[in-house]
Short mmCIF file of C-alpha atoms in Angstrom, two decimals:
data_model
loop_
_atom_site.label_atom_id
_atom_site.label_comp_id
_atom_site.label_asym_id
_atom_site.label_seq_id
_atom_site.Cartn_x
_atom_site.Cartn_y
_atom_site.Cartn_z
CA MET Q 1 1.79 -29.51 30.03
CA ALA Q 2 3.69 -26.34 30.82
CA ALA Q 3 2.84 -24.55 33.88
CA PRO Q 4 1.02 -21.35 33.37
CA SER Q 5 3.23 -18.33 33.33
CA THR Q 6 3.04 -16.16 36.27
CA PRO Q 7 2.37 -12.60 35.39
CA HIS Q 8 5.26 -10.24 36.15
CA THR Q 9 4.47 -7.84 38.92
CA ALA Q 10 6.33 -4.65 39.05
CA HIS Q 11 7.58 -3.30 42.27
CA PRO Q 12 5.29 -0.52 43.52
CA PRO Q 13 6.78 2.89 42.88
CA ARG Q 14 8.49 4.52 45.78
CA PRO Q 15 7.08 7.99 46.71
CA ASP Q 16 10.15 9.82 45.32
CA ASP Q 17 10.42 8.02 41.96
CA GLY Q 18 8.18 10.33 39.94
CA PRO Q 19 9.83 13.66 41.08
CA ARG Q 20 13.37 12.31 40.65
CA ASP Q 21 12.59 11.54 37.04
CA HIS Q 22 12.18 15.29 36.41
CA LEU Q 23 13.93 16.74 39.37
CA PRO Q 24 16.90 18.42 37.58
CA TRP Q 25 14.78 20.65 35.34
CA TRP Q 26 12.60 21.76 38.20
CA SER Q 27 15.75 22.51 40.22
CA VAL Q 28 17.28 24.50 37.34
CA LEU Q 29 14.12 26.58 37.21
CA ALA Q 30 14.35 27.05 41.07
CA GLY Q 31 17.94 28.46 40.57
CA ILE Q 32 16.95 30.80 37.90
CA VAL Q 33 13.93 32.03 39.90
CA SER Q 34 16.12 32.61 42.99
CA GLY Q 35 18.62 34.51 40.82
CA ILE Q 36 15.93 36.81 39.49
CA VAL Q 37 14.84 37.37 43.10
CA LEU Q 38 18.44 38.64 43.77
CA LEU Q 39 18.18 41.05 40.84
CA ALA Q 40 14.66 42.13 41.76
CA VAL Q 41 15.48 42.95 45.46
CA SER Q 42 18.80 44.59 44.71
CA GLY Q 43 17.24 46.49 41.83
CA ALA Q 44 14.41 47.82 43.89
CA LEU Q 45 16.87 48.92 46.58
CA SER Q 46 19.11 50.67 44.13
CA LEU Q 47 16.36 53.16 43.38
CA VAL Q 48 17.04 54.36 46.92
CA PHE Q 49 20.87 54.63 46.35
CA SER Q 50 22.33 54.93 42.87
CA SER Q 51 21.91 53.23 39.44
CA SER Q 52 25.48 51.86 39.76
CA SER Q 53 24.60 50.24 43.01
CA SER Q 54 22.57 47.56 41.03
CA PRO Q 55 24.63 44.45 40.65
CA LEU Q 56 23.52 43.96 36.99
CA VAL Q 57 24.56 47.45 36.16
CA ALA Q 58 27.93 47.33 38.10
CA VAL Q 59 28.85 44.02 36.51
CA GLY Q 60 27.88 45.27 32.93
CA SER Q 61 29.77 48.49 33.47
CA ALA Q 62 32.84 46.52 34.59
CA PHE Q 63 32.63 44.47 31.38
CA VAL Q 64 32.31 47.62 29.32
CA ASP Q 65 35.46 48.91 30.94
CA ILE Q 66 37.57 46.00 30.08
CA VAL Q 67 36.31 45.13 26.69
CA PRO Q 68 38.84 45.74 23.96
CA GLY Q 69 38.20 48.66 21.63
CA SER Q 70 38.15 46.42 18.64
CA LEU Q 71 35.33 44.39 20.20
CA LYS Q 72 33.43 47.53 21.13
CA ASP Q 73 33.60 48.75 17.42
CA LEU Q 74 32.48 45.36 16.21
CA VAL Q 75 29.36 45.36 18.49
CA ILE Q 76 28.52 48.98 17.68
CA GLY Q 77 28.98 48.26 13.99
CA LEU Q 78 26.59 45.31 14.08
CA PHE Q 79 24.06 46.77 16.58
CA GLY Q 80 24.53 50.42 16.63
CA THR Q 81 22.73 52.23 19.50
CA ARG Q 82 21.15 48.84 20.49
CA ASP Q 83 24.56 47.66 21.76
CA LYS Q 84 23.51 48.01 25.45
CA LEU Q 85 20.36 46.01 24.81
CA VAL Q 86 22.54 43.16 23.28
CA LEU Q 87 24.93 43.41 26.23
CA GLY Q 88 22.05 43.27 28.74
CA ILE Q 89 20.58 40.28 26.99
CA SER Q 90 23.92 38.39 26.86
CA MET Q 91 24.56 39.14 30.51
CA LEU Q 92 21.08 37.73 31.55
CA VAL Q 93 21.70 34.57 29.44
CA VAL Q 94 24.94 34.00 31.20
CA TYR Q 95 23.42 34.75 34.57
CA ALA Q 96 20.58 32.41 33.83
CA VAL Q 97 23.12 29.57 33.04
CA LEU Q 98 24.98 30.23 36.35
CA THR Q 99 21.91 30.43 38.52
CA GLY Q 100 20.45 27.39 36.77
CA ALA Q 101 23.72 25.48 37.52
CA ALA Q 102 23.25 26.53 41.24
CA GLY Q 103 19.85 24.94 41.22
CA LEU Q 104 20.93 21.77 39.38
CA LEU Q 105 23.79 21.16 41.82
CA GLY Q 106 21.50 22.09 44.66
CA ALA Q 107 19.11 19.44 43.69
CA ARG Q 108 21.10 16.82 45.59
CA ARG Q 109 23.11 19.14 47.77
CA PRO Q 110 21.23 22.25 48.57
CA VAL Q 111 24.07 23.73 50.59
CA LEU Q 112 26.26 23.65 47.38
CA GLY Q 113 23.66 25.51 45.36
CA ALA Q 114 23.32 28.01 48.08
CA LEU Q 115 27.06 28.58 48.20
CA ILE Q 116 27.24 29.13 44.45
CA LEU Q 117 24.47 31.85 44.81
CA VAL Q 118 26.38 33.46 47.62
CA ALA Q 119 29.50 33.48 45.42
CA LEU Q 120 27.51 35.16 42.67
CA GLY Q 121 26.38 37.80 45.09
CA ALA Q 122 29.89 38.26 46.49
CA PHE Q 123 31.26 38.73 42.99
CA ALA Q 124 28.61 41.28 42.32
CA GLY Q 125 29.30 43.07 45.60
CA ILE Q 126 32.99 43.27 44.83
CA THR Q 127 32.09 44.79 41.41
CA VAL Q 128 29.74 47.33 42.99
CA GLY Q 129 32.31 48.31 45.48
CA ALA Q 130 34.99 48.76 42.75
CA ARG Q 131 32.99 51.34 40.91
CA ALA Q 132 34.75 54.70 41.46
CA GLN Q 133 31.49 56.65 42.10
CA ASN Q 134 30.09 54.06 44.68
CA THR Q 135 30.44 54.18 48.49
CA ALA Q 136 30.18 51.49 51.02
CA ALA Q 137 26.44 52.17 51.32
CA ASP Q 138 25.99 51.17 47.69
CA LEU Q 139 26.71 47.60 48.71
CA ILE Q 140 23.45 47.32 50.65
CA PRO Q 141 21.32 46.37 47.68
CA THR Q 142 23.45 43.48 46.67
CA LEU Q 143 23.93 42.31 50.25
CA LEU Q 144 20.12 42.29 50.97
CA GLY Q 145 19.44 40.81 47.52
CA THR Q 146 21.65 37.88 48.18
CA ALA Q 147 20.27 37.55 51.71
CA VAL Q 148 16.70 37.16 50.32
CA ALA Q 149 17.73 35.04 47.29
CA VAL Q 150 19.59 32.27 49.16
CA PRO Q 151 16.53 31.21 51.44
CA SER Q 152 14.43 31.60 48.36
CA LEU Q 153 16.65 29.05 46.56
CA LEU Q 154 16.43 26.56 49.48
CA ALA Q 155 12.69 26.86 49.73
CA LEU Q 156 12.20 26.36 46.01
CA LEU Q 157 14.49 23.36 46.00
CA ARG Q 158 12.19 21.83 48.62
CA VAL Q 159 9.26 22.52 46.43
CA ALA Q 160 11.10 20.89 43.45
CA ARG Q 161 11.92 17.82 45.39
CA ALA Q 162 8.48 17.25 46.81
CA SER Q 163 6.24 14.46 45.46
CA PRO Q 164 3.13 15.57 43.58
CA ALA Q 165 1.13 13.06 45.60
CA ARG Q 166 2.13 14.93 48.89
CA VAL Q 167 1.80 18.53 47.70
CA THR Q 168 -1.47 18.53 45.83
CA THR Q 169 -4.95 17.07 45.86
CA ALA Q 170 -5.99 18.75 42.67
CA PRO Q 171 -7.42 16.70 39.81
CA PRO Q 172 -5.02 15.23 37.22
CA SER Q 173 -5.75 17.80 34.68
CA ALA Q 174 -4.50 20.56 36.94
CA PRO Q 175 -0.90 21.69 36.73
CA PRO Q 176 1.44 20.34 39.50
CA ARG Q 177 1.66 22.57 42.49
CA ARG Q 178 5.44 23.10 41.99
CA ALA Q 179 4.82 24.32 38.42
CA VAL Q 180 2.46 26.82 39.76
CA ILE Q 181 4.76 28.00 42.51
CA LEU Q 182 7.89 28.13 40.32
CA GLY Q 183 6.11 29.77 37.46
CA SER Q 184 4.52 32.33 39.69
CA GLY Q 185 7.99 33.12 41.10
CA VAL Q 186 9.37 33.70 37.62
CA LEU Q 187 6.55 35.92 36.63
CA ALA Q 188 6.65 37.93 39.97
CA ALA Q 189 10.34 38.47 39.78
CA ILE Q 190 10.47 39.49 36.03
CA LEU Q 191 7.55 41.91 36.81
CA ALA Q 192 9.52 43.34 39.80
CA VAL Q 193 12.68 43.93 37.56
CA GLY Q 194 10.50 45.62 34.93
CA ALA Q 195 8.72 47.82 37.48
CA GLN Q 196 12.03 49.05 38.85
CA THR Q 197 13.27 49.97 35.35
CA VAL Q 198 10.04 51.87 34.67
CA ALA Q 199 10.13 53.61 38.10
CA GLY Q 200 13.71 54.86 37.51
CA SER Q 201 13.02 56.11 34.11
CA ARG Q 202 9.84 57.88 35.22
CA GLU Q 203 11.66 59.55 38.10
CA MET Q 204 14.46 60.95 35.82
CA ALA Q 205 11.86 62.08 33.31
CA ARG Q 206 10.01 63.85 36.21
CA ARG Q 207 12.96 65.70 37.41
CA ALA Q 208 13.83 66.84 33.79
CA ALA Q 209 10.26 67.91 33.34
CA GLN Q 210 10.50 70.21 36.34
CA PHE Q 211 13.80 71.73 35.02
CA VAL Q 212 13.18 75.29 33.66
CA LEU Q 213 15.63 76.50 31.12
CA PRO Q 214 16.80 80.13 31.19
CA SER Q 215 16.50 82.29 28.06
CA PRO Q 216 19.63 82.52 26.12
CA ALA Q 217 21.64 85.77 26.18
CA HIS Q 218 22.97 84.95 22.77
CA ARG Q 219 20.51 83.21 20.44
CA ALA Q 220 21.41 80.75 17.74
CA ARG Q 221 21.15 81.80 14.12
CA ARG Q 222 17.74 81.14 12.54
CA ILE Q 223 17.94 77.98 10.35
CA PRO Q 224 17.00 78.84 6.74
CA GLU Q 225 14.36 76.79 5.16
CA ASP Q 226 16.65 75.64 2.35
CA ALA Q 227 19.05 74.14 4.85
CA GLN Q 228 16.74 71.19 4.65
CA ILE Q 229 16.82 69.29 1.30
CA ASP Q 230 13.21 68.64 0.27
CA LEU Q 231 13.56 64.92 -0.68
CA ALA Q 232 11.62 61.87 0.69
CA GLY Q 233 13.88 59.85 2.88
CA MET Q 234 16.20 62.60 4.06
CA PRO Q 235 16.78 63.07 7.73
CA PRO Q 236 15.55 66.26 9.52
CA TYR Q 237 18.07 69.01 9.73
CA LEU Q 238 17.64 69.04 13.47
CA THR Q 239 17.68 65.53 14.89
CA PRO Q 240 14.80 64.98 17.44
CA ASN Q 241 15.93 64.24 20.91
CA ASP Q 242 14.36 60.74 20.86
CA ASP Q 243 16.22 59.95 17.58
CA PHE Q 244 19.59 61.32 18.51
CA TYR Q 245 22.18 58.67 18.78
CA ARG Q 246 23.44 57.56 22.22
CA ILE Q 247 26.88 55.82 22.64
CA ASP Q 248 28.39 55.93 26.09
CA THR Q 249 29.78 53.62 28.75
CA ALA Q 250 26.78 53.89 31.17
CA LEU Q 251 24.90 50.60 31.06
CA ALA Q 252 22.05 52.37 32.96
CA VAL Q 253 21.33 56.03 32.95
CA PRO Q 254 22.82 57.66 36.10
CA ARG Q 255 20.13 59.16 38.35
CA VAL Q 256 21.43 62.60 39.11
CA ASP Q 257 19.85 64.78 41.88
CA PRO Q 258 19.87 68.27 40.45
CA THR Q 259 19.37 69.84 43.94
CA SER Q 260 22.81 68.26 45.13
CA TRP Q 261 24.64 68.44 41.79
CA GLN Q 262 27.85 70.47 41.58
CA LEU Q 263 30.59 71.14 39.09
CA ARG Q 264 34.08 71.52 40.29
CA ILE Q 265 36.73 73.18 38.06
CA GLY Q 266 40.24 72.66 39.42
CA GLY Q 267 43.76 71.42 38.64
CA MET Q 268 46.21 73.88 37.16
CA VAL Q 269 44.09 76.89 37.79
CA ASP Q 270 44.67 79.99 40.10
CA HIS Q 271 41.18 79.75 41.65
CA GLU Q 272 39.28 76.58 41.96
CA LEU Q 273 35.59 77.04 41.08
CA THR Q 274 32.62 75.01 42.45
CA LEU Q 275 29.10 75.75 41.04
CA ASP Q 276 25.80 74.32 41.99
CA LEU Q 277 23.02 74.17 39.38
CA GLY Q 278 21.34 77.38 40.41
CA GLN Q 279 24.66 79.32 39.93
CA LEU Q 280 25.31 77.70 36.57
CA LEU Q 281 21.86 78.59 35.37
CA ALA Q 282 22.37 82.21 36.57
CA GLU Q 283 25.29 82.52 33.99
CA PRO Q 284 24.46 84.28 30.68
CA MET Q 285 23.51 81.39 28.26
CA THR Q 286 24.59 80.74 24.68
CA GLU Q 287 22.36 78.92 22.23
CA THR Q 288 24.05 77.32 19.15
CA HIS Q 289 23.60 74.59 16.56
CA VAL Q 290 26.27 71.81 16.70
CA THR Q 291 26.59 68.41 15.00
CA LEU Q 292 28.03 65.79 17.21
CA THR Q 293 29.75 62.60 15.89
CA CYS Q 294 30.84 59.43 17.62
CA VAL Q 295 34.24 58.07 16.84
CA SER Q 296 32.74 54.65 16.37
CA ASN Q 297 30.79 55.83 13.48
CA THR Q 298 31.50 53.76 10.37
CA VAL Q 299 31.77 55.08 6.84
CA GLY Q 300 28.10 56.03 5.98
CA GLY Q 301 26.90 55.37 9.55
CA ASP Q 302 24.22 57.16 11.49
CA LEU Q 303 26.21 57.81 14.83
CA ALA Q 304 25.92 61.52 14.09
CA GLY Q 305 23.19 64.05 14.97
CA ASN Q 306 22.55 67.80 14.71
CA ALA Q 307 20.83 69.76 17.55
CA THR Q 308 20.32 73.11 19.02
CA TRP Q 309 22.24 73.29 22.42
CA LEU Q 310 21.87 75.83 25.23
CA GLY Q 311 24.72 76.31 27.83
CA VAL Q 312 27.53 78.31 29.30
CA PRO Q 313 30.68 78.80 27.21
CA VAL Q 314 33.49 76.79 28.83
CA ARG Q 315 36.06 79.40 28.13
CA ARG Q 316 34.22 81.95 30.35
CA LEU Q 317 34.55 79.69 33.41
CA LEU Q 318 38.13 78.77 32.58
CA GLU Q 319 39.00 82.47 32.33
CA ARG Q 320 37.39 82.93 35.78
CA ALA Q 321 39.41 80.06 37.22
CA GLY Q 322 42.63 81.32 35.75
CA VAL Q 323 44.46 78.62 33.58
CA GLN Q 324 48.11 78.31 34.58
CA ASP Q 325 50.92 78.23 32.05
CA GLY Q 326 51.87 74.75 30.68
CA ALA Q 327 48.26 73.34 30.79
CA ASP Q 328 47.16 71.92 27.53
CA MET Q 329 44.24 69.56 28.39
CA VAL Q 330 40.96 69.57 30.38
CA LEU Q 331 40.06 66.15 31.97
CA SER Q 332 36.34 66.19 32.42
CA ARG Q 333 34.70 63.55 34.60
CA SER Q 334 31.11 62.14 34.58
CA ILE Q 335 29.23 61.13 37.75
CA ASP Q 336 29.68 57.43 36.62
CA GLY Q 337 33.45 57.77 36.49
CA PHE Q 338 33.89 58.13 32.75
CA THR Q 339 36.70 60.76 31.76
CA ALA Q 340 37.49 62.53 28.56
CA SER Q 341 40.66 64.47 27.62
CA THR Q 342 39.77 67.66 25.71
CA PRO Q 343 42.56 69.83 24.22
CA LEU Q 344 42.57 73.09 25.98
CA GLU Q 345 42.62 75.22 22.84
CA ALA Q 346 39.33 73.65 21.72
CA LEU Q 347 37.71 75.01 24.96
CA THR Q 348 39.36 78.52 24.92
CA ASP Q 349 39.20 79.52 21.24
CA ASP Q 350 36.12 81.10 19.45
CA ARG Q 351 34.11 77.94 18.92
CA ASP Q 352 30.95 77.40 20.96
CA ALA Q 353 32.21 74.89 23.38
CA LEU Q 354 29.47 74.62 26.03
CA ILE Q 355 28.62 73.28 29.39
CA ALA Q 356 25.16 72.41 28.09
CA VAL Q 357 21.83 72.26 29.99
CA GLY Q 358 19.36 72.24 26.98
CA MET Q 359 18.83 70.35 23.77
CA ASN Q 360 16.44 71.42 21.08
CA GLY Q 361 14.62 73.76 23.32
CA ASN Q 362 14.17 71.30 26.13
CA PRO Q 363 16.22 70.23 29.21
CA LEU Q 364 18.71 67.64 28.32
CA PRO Q 365 17.11 64.13 28.24
CA PRO Q 366 18.39 61.84 30.99
CA GLU Q 367 20.11 59.56 28.46
CA HIS Q 368 21.84 62.55 26.94
CA GLY Q 369 23.43 63.96 30.15
CA TYR Q 370 20.64 65.53 32.30
CA PRO Q 371 21.26 67.89 34.03
CA VAL Q 372 24.61 69.02 32.54
CA ARG Q 373 26.93 67.75 29.83
CA MET Q 374 29.75 69.06 27.53
CA VAL Q 375 29.30 69.94 23.89
CA VAL Q 376 32.51 70.79 21.90
CA PRO Q 377 32.33 71.33 18.09
CA GLY Q 378 34.89 69.74 15.94
CA LEU Q 379 35.94 66.83 18.25
CA TYR Q 380 34.57 63.26 18.56
CA GLY Q 381 32.58 62.57 21.59
CA TYR Q 382 34.96 60.29 23.39
CA VAL Q 383 37.28 63.25 24.01
CA SER Q 384 34.76 66.00 24.48
CA ALA Q 385 31.01 65.15 24.95
CA THR Q 386 31.09 64.11 28.65
CA LYS Q 387 27.59 63.48 29.96
CA TRP Q 388 26.34 63.91 33.53
CA LEU Q 389 29.23 66.24 34.06
CA THR Q 390 30.65 66.70 37.66
CA GLU Q 391 34.28 67.75 37.24
CA MET Q 392 36.77 69.58 34.93
CA MET Q 393 40.46 69.33 35.86
CA VAL Q 394 42.85 71.62 33.94
CA THR Q 395 46.05 69.46 33.39
CA ARG Q 396 48.46 68.30 30.73
CA PHE Q 397 48.37 65.37 28.17
CA ALA Q 398 51.81 64.30 29.63
CA ASP Q 399 50.24 63.89 33.10
CA ASP Q 400 46.81 62.41 32.64
CA THR Q 401 44.93 60.04 30.30
CA ALA Q 402 41.27 59.67 29.93
CA TYR Q 403 39.00 56.55 29.80
CA TRP Q 404 39.37 55.69 26.00
CA THR Q 405 42.86 57.18 25.47
CA SER Q 406 44.09 54.83 28.20
CA ARG Q 407 42.73 52.03 25.97
CA GLY Q 408 44.60 52.92 22.91
CA TRP Q 409 42.58 55.68 21.19
CA SER Q 410 44.23 58.96 20.14
CA ASP Q 411 44.16 61.70 22.68
CA ARG Q 412 42.83 64.52 20.73
CA GLY Q 413 40.13 63.24 18.37
CA PRO Q 414 39.57 65.94 15.70
CA ILE Q 415 36.54 64.97 13.46
CA LYS Q 416 37.43 63.82 9.96
CA THR Q 417 35.64 65.28 6.81
CA ALA Q 418 32.85 62.80 6.18
CA SER Q 419 29.80 62.30 3.89
CA ARG Q 420 27.07 59.75 3.40
CA ILE Q 421 24.32 58.89 1.01
CA ASP Q 422 20.80 58.92 2.75
CA VAL Q 423 18.75 58.59 -0.48
CA PRO Q 424 18.69 55.89 -1.76
CA ARG Q 425 19.27 53.33 1.00
CA ALA Q 426 21.30 50.38 0.01
CA ARG Q 427 19.57 47.99 -2.54
CA ALA Q 428 16.67 50.49 -2.87
CA ARG Q 429 14.73 50.82 -6.14
CA LEU Q 430 14.34 54.37 -7.48
CA GLU Q 431 11.68 55.25 -9.99
CA ARG Q 432 12.51 57.79 -12.68
CA ASP Q 433 10.33 60.86 -12.87
CA GLY Q 434 8.45 62.14 -15.84
CA GLU Q 435 11.72 63.43 -17.37
CA GLY Q 436 13.60 60.16 -16.81
CA ALA Q 437 15.60 61.53 -13.78
CA VAL Q 438 16.22 60.34 -10.28
CA VAL Q 439 17.43 62.39 -7.29
CA LEU Q 440 20.03 61.38 -4.73
CA GLY Q 441 20.60 63.07 -1.48
CA GLY Q 442 22.69 62.87 1.71
CA THR Q 443 24.64 64.64 4.48
CA ALA Q 444 28.15 65.84 4.89
CA TRP Q 445 30.05 67.29 7.85
CA ALA Q 446 33.40 68.72 8.71
CA GLN Q 447 32.74 70.32 12.10
CA HIS Q 448 34.49 73.62 12.76
CA ARG Q 449 35.64 73.74 9.25
CA GLY Q 450 32.39 73.55 7.31
CA ILE Q 451 31.44 71.92 3.94
CA THR Q 452 32.03 73.79 0.71
CA GLY Q 453 31.31 71.09 -1.78
CA VAL Q 454 30.00 67.55 -2.29
CA GLN Q 455 30.63 65.44 -5.32
CA VAL Q 456 28.78 62.29 -6.42
CA ARG Q 457 29.87 59.58 -8.95
CA ILE Q 458 27.58 57.17 -10.53
CA ASP Q 459 29.22 53.89 -11.35
CA ASP Q 460 32.57 54.66 -13.06
CA GLY Q 461 31.49 58.02 -14.39
CA ALA Q 462 32.81 61.53 -13.75
CA TRP Q 463 32.35 63.26 -10.38
CA LYS Q 464 29.35 65.64 -10.38
CA ASP Q 465 28.89 68.56 -8.06
CA ALA Q 466 25.76 68.24 -5.89
CA ARG Q 467 23.61 71.06 -4.82
CA LEU Q 468 24.20 72.12 -1.21
CA GLY Q 469 21.51 73.01 1.24
CA ALA Q 470 22.21 76.32 3.13
CA GLU Q 471 25.04 76.27 5.61
CA VAL Q 472 23.97 77.17 9.07
CA SER Q 473 27.47 77.28 10.61
CA THR Q 474 30.75 75.57 10.13
CA ASP Q 475 29.89 73.42 13.21
CA THR Q 476 26.80 71.83 11.61
CA TRP Q 477 26.27 69.30 8.91
CA THR Q 478 25.21 70.28 5.38
CA GLN Q 479 22.66 68.51 3.31
CA TRP Q 480 23.04 67.87 -0.45
CA ALA Q 481 21.14 66.62 -3.46
CA LEU Q 482 22.03 65.49 -6.98
CA ARG Q 483 19.57 65.17 -9.86
CA TRP Q 484 20.63 62.49 -12.31
CA PRO Q 485 18.92 63.27 -15.68
CA ASP Q 486 18.35 60.43 -18.12
CA ALA Q 487 19.04 57.84 -15.52
CA GLU Q 488 19.52 54.52 -17.10
CA PRO Q 489 17.29 51.53 -15.85
CA GLY Q 490 19.23 48.89 -14.19
CA GLU Q 491 21.79 48.39 -11.18
CA HIS Q 492 23.95 51.16 -10.31
CA THR Q 493 26.45 52.33 -7.60
CA ALA Q 494 26.67 55.87 -6.23
CA THR Q 495 29.73 57.22 -4.37
CA VAL Q 496 29.98 60.41 -2.41
CA ARG Q 497 32.89 62.57 -1.16
CA ALA Q 498 32.94 65.99 0.46
CA ILE Q 499 35.25 69.04 0.34
CA ASP Q 500 35.75 71.17 3.45
CA SER Q 501 36.59 74.97 3.77
CA THR Q 502 40.25 74.33 3.81
CA GLY Q 503 40.07 72.80 0.32
CA GLU Q 504 40.82 69.30 1.53
CA VAL Q 505 38.91 66.55 -0.42
CA GLN Q 506 37.60 63.60 1.73
CA THR Q 507 40.05 60.83 1.63
CA ALA Q 508 39.36 57.62 -0.13
CA GLU Q 509 41.60 55.74 2.12
CA GLN Q 510 39.67 53.24 4.20
CA ALA Q 511 40.34 53.21 7.90
CA ASP Q 512 38.51 51.63 10.74
CA PRO Q 513 37.10 53.72 13.62
CA ALA Q 514 39.98 52.85 15.95
CA PRO Q 515 42.09 54.77 16.93
CA ASN Q 516 41.02 58.08 15.60
CA GLY Q 517 37.83 57.71 13.43
CA ALA Q 518 36.82 55.93 10.26
CA SER Q 519 37.54 57.32 6.74
CA GLY Q 520 36.77 56.37 3.23
CA TRP Q 521 34.08 57.12 0.61
CA HIS Q 522 30.51 55.95 1.09
CA SER Q 523 28.92 53.89 -1.63
CA VAL Q 524 25.50 52.62 -2.19
CA ASP Q 525 24.16 49.97 -4.69
CA PHE Q 526 20.63 50.75 -6.06
CA THR Q 527 18.33 49.91 -9.01
CA VAL Q 528 16.73 52.38 -11.34
CA THR Q 529 13.34 51.19 -12.60
#
């Protein structure tokens, strides 16, 4: 008879067996939380210093500086004015991977995890210090943020390694203590970062709200009612401030103190000028309507906007400074270090090139350059529309290059004649009216030349002249409409082209935005029902 089998008895679990089974994931979370702590602390302190003292802003700005122009155009083409949001999310994902790795490696060797976090803080500090507008004091937020984050990581790693049996007496249905601690850390840090963003935005909005615009000495021409084409889906003739496109190199809107702001005009001048905001506002102001366009705008794109601007003519201040012979360019500089090279003739001829303080009857919004920016009709923004303006240096193209021209873009940037179809949108369905017709509409611009004609072609038919809205000035866009009688049901393609005041017909040649602006005819596929 066989001996009865002896039941197998498992070895009693060691106290650390349970936590070690799941330790890496808790440690990864500990690393991410400590990384958020670094951002939260440094971000809060950056409110006392400058927006560029935030490590996230500094690193992102450095990335924007080195990114190739082709990649910049690709991102803007895909995401438009949400490009900064995409960059921010991408940076946070990479940062989460790196800080998570610090926690993972620190699970067994806490000192190694701490050293990785210190290295991330050191890299951020170097980037902050390398920003042209920053001083040594701007390193303080990153240093203190790192100093708080490292012990936070070590403490959270101890929580992650602790046995549930030792750290909680809660009933089995309750969440483990380390989950509560780490989860609370994530929530608190995220809320802190969000609160800083809101606080910074509110502070800039408060300053702008206290800004009182002077009355213009020269008012803009009244906009005729028929400048706006009465057609559902058409954009407003004046673009609201909140809808105006924003493309610039500032990852975070610079916080400019209007009480200490100054504009310096120097270089090849007889008399260097320095004006504070009060002195600038005391100058006679000119109000004018100007359409701005970004060089990154693709054919048919929406990176164009029309607004009423208030400011001081640039030519007046340049005359006062006394431009010396041989100068042919003005290098303008933003508070965040961005520079633009503007042809001198565009600032001294009869166009309304302004040092602007107002937009559509209100102070400049912070994201559009508060308190002072440049507006120059006829030139793409990358060579003219410097926001958060602090300096204008009269110089020569042969001697100086600007931010984007040093990266391969053309140095003068005149805006090309362009047009787009706003109605219908791509793949839209148009219903015929009682007479069997449909109406198309859109916008055309050729700043400082003006639009004299717009032509539309349906499928492969003949070009038809569109009806133009009233022209307000040669520096603004013109709206157009075309009624297509006896529209045939089915799928169709509409193509548009514009004619400027020189008689030049918009070119059909397709060109990418780099290096001097996109070109080509805009076409839209639609269906008539």
